[in-house]
Short mmCIF file of C-alpha atoms and ligand atoms in Angstrom, two decimals:
data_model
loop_
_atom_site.label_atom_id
_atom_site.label_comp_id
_atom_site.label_asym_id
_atom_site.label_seq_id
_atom_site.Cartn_x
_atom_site.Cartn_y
_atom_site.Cartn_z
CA UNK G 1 12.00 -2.53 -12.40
CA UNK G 2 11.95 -3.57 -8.86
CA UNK G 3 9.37 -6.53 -9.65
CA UNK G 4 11.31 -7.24 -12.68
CA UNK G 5 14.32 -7.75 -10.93
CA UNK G 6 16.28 -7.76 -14.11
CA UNK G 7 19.83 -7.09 -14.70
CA UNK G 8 19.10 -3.84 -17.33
CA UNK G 9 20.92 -0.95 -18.16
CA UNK G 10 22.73 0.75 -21.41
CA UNK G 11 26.32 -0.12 -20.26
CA UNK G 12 28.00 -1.63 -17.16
CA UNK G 13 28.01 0.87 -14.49
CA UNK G 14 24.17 1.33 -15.42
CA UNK G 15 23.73 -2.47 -14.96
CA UNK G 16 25.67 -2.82 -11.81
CA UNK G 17 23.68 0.71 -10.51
CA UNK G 18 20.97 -1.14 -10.87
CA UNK G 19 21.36 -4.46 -9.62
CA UNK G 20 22.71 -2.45 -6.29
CA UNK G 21 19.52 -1.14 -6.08
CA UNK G 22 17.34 -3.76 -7.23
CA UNK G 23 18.76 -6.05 -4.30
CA UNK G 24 18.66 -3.48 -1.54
CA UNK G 25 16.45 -4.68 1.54
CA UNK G 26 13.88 -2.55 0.53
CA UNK G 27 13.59 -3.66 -2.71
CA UNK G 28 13.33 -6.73 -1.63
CA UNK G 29 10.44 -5.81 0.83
CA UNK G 30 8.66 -4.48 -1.38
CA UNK G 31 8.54 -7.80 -3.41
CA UNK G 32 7.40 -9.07 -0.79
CA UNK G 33 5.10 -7.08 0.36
CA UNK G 34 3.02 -7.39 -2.95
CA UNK G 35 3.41 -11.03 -2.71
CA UNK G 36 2.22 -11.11 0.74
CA UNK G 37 -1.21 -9.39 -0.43
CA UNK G 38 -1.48 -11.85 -3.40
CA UNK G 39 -1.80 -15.24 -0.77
CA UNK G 40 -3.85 -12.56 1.44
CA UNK G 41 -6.08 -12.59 -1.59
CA UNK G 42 -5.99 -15.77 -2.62
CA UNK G 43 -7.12 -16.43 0.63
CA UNK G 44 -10.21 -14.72 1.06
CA UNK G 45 -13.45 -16.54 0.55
CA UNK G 46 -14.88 -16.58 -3.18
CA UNK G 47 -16.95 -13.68 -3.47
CA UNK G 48 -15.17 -11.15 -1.69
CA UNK G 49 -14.70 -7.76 -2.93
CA UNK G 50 -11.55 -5.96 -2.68
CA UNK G 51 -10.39 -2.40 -3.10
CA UNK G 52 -6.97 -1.12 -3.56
CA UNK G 53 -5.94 2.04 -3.21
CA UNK G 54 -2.88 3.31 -4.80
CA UNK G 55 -2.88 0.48 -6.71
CA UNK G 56 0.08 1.66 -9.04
CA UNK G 57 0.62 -1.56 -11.15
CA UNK G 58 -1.44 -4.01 -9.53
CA UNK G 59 1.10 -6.89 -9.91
CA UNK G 60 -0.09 -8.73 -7.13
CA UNK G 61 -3.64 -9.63 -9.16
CA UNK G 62 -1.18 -11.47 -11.13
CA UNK G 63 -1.32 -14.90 -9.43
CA UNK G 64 -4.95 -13.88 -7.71
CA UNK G 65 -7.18 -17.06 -9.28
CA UNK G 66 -9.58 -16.45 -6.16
CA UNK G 67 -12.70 -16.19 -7.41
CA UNK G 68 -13.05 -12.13 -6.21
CA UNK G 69 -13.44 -8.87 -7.62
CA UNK G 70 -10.91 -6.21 -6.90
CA UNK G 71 -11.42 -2.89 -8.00
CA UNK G 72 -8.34 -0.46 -8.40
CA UNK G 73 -8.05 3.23 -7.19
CA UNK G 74 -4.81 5.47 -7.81
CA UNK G 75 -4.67 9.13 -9.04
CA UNK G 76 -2.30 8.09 -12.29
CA UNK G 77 -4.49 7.71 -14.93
CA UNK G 78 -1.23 6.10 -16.22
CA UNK G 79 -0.92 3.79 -13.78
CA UNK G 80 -4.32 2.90 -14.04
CA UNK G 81 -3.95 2.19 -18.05
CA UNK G 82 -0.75 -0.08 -17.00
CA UNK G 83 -3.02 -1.88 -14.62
CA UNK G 84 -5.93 -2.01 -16.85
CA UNK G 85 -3.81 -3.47 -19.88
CA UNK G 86 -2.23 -6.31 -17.57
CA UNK G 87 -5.07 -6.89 -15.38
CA UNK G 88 -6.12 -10.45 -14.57
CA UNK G 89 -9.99 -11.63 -14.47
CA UNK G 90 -10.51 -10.62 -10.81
CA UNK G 91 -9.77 -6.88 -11.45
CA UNK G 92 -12.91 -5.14 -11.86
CA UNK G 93 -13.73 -1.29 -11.91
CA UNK G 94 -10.59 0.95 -12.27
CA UNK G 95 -11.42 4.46 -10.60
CA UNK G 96 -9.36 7.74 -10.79
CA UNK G 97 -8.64 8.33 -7.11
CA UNK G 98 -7.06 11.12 -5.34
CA UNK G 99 -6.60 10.14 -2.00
CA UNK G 100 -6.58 13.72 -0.40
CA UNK G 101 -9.30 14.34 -2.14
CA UNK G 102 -10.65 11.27 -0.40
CA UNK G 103 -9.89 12.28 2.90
CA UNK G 104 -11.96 15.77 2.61
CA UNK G 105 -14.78 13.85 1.59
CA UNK G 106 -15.34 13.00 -1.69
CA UNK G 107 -16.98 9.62 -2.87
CA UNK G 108 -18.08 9.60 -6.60
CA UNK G 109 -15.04 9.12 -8.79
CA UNK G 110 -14.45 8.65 -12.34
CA UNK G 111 -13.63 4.80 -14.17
CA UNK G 112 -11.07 5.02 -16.49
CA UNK G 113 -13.69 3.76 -18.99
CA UNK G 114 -15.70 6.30 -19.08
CA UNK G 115 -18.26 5.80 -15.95
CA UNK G 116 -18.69 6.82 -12.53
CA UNK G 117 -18.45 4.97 -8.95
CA UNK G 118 -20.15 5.80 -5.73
CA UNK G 119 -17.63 4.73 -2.94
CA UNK G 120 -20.43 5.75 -0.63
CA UNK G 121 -22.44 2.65 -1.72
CA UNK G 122 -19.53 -0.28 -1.62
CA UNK G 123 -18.73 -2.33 1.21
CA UNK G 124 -15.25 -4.23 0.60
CA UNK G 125 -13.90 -7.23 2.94
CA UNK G 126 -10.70 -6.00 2.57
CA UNK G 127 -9.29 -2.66 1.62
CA UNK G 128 -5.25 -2.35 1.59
CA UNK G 129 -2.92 0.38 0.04
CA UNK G 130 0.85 -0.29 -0.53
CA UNK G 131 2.93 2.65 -0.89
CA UNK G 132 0.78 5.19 -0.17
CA UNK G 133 1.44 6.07 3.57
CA UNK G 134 4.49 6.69 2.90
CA UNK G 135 4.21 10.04 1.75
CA UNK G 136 1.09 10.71 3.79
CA UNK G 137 1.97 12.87 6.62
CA UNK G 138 0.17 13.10 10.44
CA UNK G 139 -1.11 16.39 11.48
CA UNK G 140 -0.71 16.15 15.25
CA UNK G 141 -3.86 19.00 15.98
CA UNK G 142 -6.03 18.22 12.99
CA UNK G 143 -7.38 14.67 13.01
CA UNK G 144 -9.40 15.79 9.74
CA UNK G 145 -6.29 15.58 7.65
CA UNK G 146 -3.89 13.22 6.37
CA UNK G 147 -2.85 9.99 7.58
CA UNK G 148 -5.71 8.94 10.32
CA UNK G 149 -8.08 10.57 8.55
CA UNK G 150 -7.65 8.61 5.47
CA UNK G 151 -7.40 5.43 7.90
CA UNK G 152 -10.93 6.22 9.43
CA UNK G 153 -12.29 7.47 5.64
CA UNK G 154 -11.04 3.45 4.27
CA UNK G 155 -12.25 2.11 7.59
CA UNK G 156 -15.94 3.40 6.58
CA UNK G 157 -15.29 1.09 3.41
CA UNK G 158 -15.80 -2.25 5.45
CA UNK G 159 -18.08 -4.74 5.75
CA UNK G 160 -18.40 -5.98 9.44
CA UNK G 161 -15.74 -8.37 10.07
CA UNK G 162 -13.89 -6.75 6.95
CA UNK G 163 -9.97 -5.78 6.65
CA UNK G 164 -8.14 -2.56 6.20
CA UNK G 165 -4.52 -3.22 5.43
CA UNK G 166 -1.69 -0.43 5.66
CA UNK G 167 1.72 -0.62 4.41
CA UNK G 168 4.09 1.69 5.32
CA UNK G 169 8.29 1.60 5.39
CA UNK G 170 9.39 1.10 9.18
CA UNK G 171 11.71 3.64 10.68
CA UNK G 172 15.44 2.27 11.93
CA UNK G 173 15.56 0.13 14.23
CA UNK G 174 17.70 -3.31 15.05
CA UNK G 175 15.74 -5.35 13.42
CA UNK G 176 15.02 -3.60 10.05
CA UNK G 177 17.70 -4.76 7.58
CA UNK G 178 16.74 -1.34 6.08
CA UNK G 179 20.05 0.44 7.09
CA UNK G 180 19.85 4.01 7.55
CA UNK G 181 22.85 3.68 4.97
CA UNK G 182 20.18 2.58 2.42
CA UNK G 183 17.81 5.50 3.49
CA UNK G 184 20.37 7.79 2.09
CA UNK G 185 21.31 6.52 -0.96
CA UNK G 186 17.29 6.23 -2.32
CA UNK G 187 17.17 10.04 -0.89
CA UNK G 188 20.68 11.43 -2.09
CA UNK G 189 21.03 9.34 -5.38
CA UNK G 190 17.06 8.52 -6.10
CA UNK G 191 15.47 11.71 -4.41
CA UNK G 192 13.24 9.18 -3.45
CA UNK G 193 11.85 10.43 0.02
CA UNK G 194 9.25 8.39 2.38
CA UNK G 195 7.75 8.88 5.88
CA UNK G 196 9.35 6.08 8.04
CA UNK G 197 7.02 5.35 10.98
CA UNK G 198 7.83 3.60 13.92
CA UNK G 199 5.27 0.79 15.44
CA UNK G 200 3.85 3.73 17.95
CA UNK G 201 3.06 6.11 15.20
CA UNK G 202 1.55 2.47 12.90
CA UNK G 203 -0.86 2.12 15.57
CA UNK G 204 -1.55 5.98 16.10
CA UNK G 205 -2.48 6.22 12.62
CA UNK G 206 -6.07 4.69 13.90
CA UNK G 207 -6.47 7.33 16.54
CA UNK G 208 -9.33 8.52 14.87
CA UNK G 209 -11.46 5.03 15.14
CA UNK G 210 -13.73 3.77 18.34
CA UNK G 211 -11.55 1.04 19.70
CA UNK G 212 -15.04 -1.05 20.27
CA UNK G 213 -15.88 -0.93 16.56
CA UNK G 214 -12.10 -2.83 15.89
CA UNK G 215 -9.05 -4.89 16.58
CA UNK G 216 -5.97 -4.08 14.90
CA UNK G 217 -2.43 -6.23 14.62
CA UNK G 218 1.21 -5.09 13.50
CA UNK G 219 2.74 -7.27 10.83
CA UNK G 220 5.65 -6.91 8.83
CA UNK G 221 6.10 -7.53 4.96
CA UNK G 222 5.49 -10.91 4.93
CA UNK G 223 2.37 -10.95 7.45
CA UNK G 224 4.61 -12.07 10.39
CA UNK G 225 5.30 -11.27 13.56
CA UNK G 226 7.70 -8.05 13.67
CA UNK G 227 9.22 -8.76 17.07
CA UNK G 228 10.47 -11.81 15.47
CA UNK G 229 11.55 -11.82 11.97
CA UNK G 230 13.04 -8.40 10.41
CA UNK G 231 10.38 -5.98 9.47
CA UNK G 232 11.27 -3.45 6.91
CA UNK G 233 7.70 -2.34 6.14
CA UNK G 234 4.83 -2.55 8.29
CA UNK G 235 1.33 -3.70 7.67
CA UNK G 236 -1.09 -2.14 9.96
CA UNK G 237 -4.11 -4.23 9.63
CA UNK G 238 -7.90 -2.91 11.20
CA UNK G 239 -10.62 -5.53 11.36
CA UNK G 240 -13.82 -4.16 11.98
CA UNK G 241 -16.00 -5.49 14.29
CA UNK G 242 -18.64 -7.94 12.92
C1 LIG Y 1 5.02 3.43 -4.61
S1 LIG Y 1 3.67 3.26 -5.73
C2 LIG Y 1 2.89 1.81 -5.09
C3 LIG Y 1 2.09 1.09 -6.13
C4 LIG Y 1 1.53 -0.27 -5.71
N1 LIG Y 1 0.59 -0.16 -4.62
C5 LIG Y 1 2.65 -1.21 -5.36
O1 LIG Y 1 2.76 -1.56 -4.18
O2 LIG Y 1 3.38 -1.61 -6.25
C6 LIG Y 1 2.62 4.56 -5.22
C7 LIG Y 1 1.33 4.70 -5.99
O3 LIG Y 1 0.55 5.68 -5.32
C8 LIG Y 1 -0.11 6.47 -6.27
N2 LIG Y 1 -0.45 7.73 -5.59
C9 LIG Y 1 0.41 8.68 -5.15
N3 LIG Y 1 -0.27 9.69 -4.58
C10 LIG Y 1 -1.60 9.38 -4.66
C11 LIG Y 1 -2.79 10.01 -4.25
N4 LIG Y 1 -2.76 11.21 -3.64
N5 LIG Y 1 -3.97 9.39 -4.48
C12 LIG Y 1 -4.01 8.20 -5.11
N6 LIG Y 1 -2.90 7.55 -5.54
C13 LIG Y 1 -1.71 8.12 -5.31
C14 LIG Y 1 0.91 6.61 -7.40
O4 LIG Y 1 0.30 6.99 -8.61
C15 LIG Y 1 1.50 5.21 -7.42
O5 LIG Y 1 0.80 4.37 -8.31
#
């Protein structure tokens, strides 16, 4: 519904709901956002393979006509069939992915057509995940779980000179249009609870990689500058050395 954007709803008050919603800042981040990693795709050189991880419904790849492969990776085997049944030419192997299960080690995952995939034997120029650290917490004393550890697991992913690409909703500040207003109506009305992060705990979330083996950058939804333009969801985005 949020990509939609469409004025729906059984009666009135539904419609209205919605369209309060549906033109929130954050809805309209997250447009952007996926649109922002569409032109990131359709700018990456022909040939270049790309995973995503939580991929949900993929609607960026509509739009991708980069000549590319991206494979797709979320634990819904729902969201997977969604993404399978609209998925453009560049979409290639559609895995069954739990991402904690990830993070404690695990590499050979199911397609949803029936085969399996080694992780442990792709390299990917770019790797990004939208929506997913969001609900992935830090464990301050155990750098083996959650957030950085995924980081450094999706980090092992890259080619040299490859991309990881983080998205994750930015706490309050004066420059998020985000209000903290807004925060409570997705959590009191929606139940719909994230992990804000501030730009410190963006770039902590790499604490677990060698700073020689990268370079990393802060951008907001529409790969620009936060200090600049309003930033209601962060990329965090990890090159690794070539
Ligand atoms: C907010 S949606 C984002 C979908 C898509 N990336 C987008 O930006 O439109 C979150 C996605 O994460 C997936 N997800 C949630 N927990 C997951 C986990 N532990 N491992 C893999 N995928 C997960 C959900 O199934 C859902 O498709």
């Amino acid at each position: 519904m949020i990509y939609d954007n469409g004025l729906v709803g059984d009666d009135n008050f539904s419609r209205m709901l919605n369209a309060v919603f549906l033109n929130l800042p954050a809805a309209e981040a997250v447009r952007r956002r996926m649109t922002t990693m569409r032109r990131e795709m359709n700018a990456l050189a022909p040939g270049s393979r790309v995973l995503n991880l939580a991929c949900g419904s993929a609607r960026e790849l509509a739009g991708v006509d980069n000549a590319i492969t991206v494979d797709l990776a979320d634990h819904d085997t729902h969201a997977l069939a969604h993404a399978a049944r609209h998925r453009n030419g560049v979409a290639a192997d559609l895995l069954q992915l739990n991402a904690f299960e990830y993070i404690k080690g695990r590499r050979r995952f199911d397609t949803i057509d029936g085969g399996t995939i080694d992780l442990a034997d792709r390299r990917y120029d770019l790797v990004y995940s939208s929506g997913l650290f969001d609900y992935v917490p830090v464990f301050a004393d155990n750098p083996g779980r959650g957030a950085p550890a995924l980081v450094a697991g999706l980090f092992d992913l890259l080619k040299p000179g490859g991309r990881l690409v983080v998205g994750n909703f930015a706490a309050a500040s004066d420059n998020n249009p985000h209000l903290p207003s807004h925060r409570l109506m997705m959590e009191l009305y929606a139940e719909w609870f994230l992990i804000y992060r501030n730009r410190a705990e963006m770039i902590d979330l790499a604490r677990n990689l060698s700073p020689q083996a990268m370079s990393m950058r802060i951008l907001n939804e529409r790969f620009a500058e936060p200090d600049i333009e309003p930033t209601t969801i962060w990329f965090l985005e990890i090159t690794r050395n070539a």
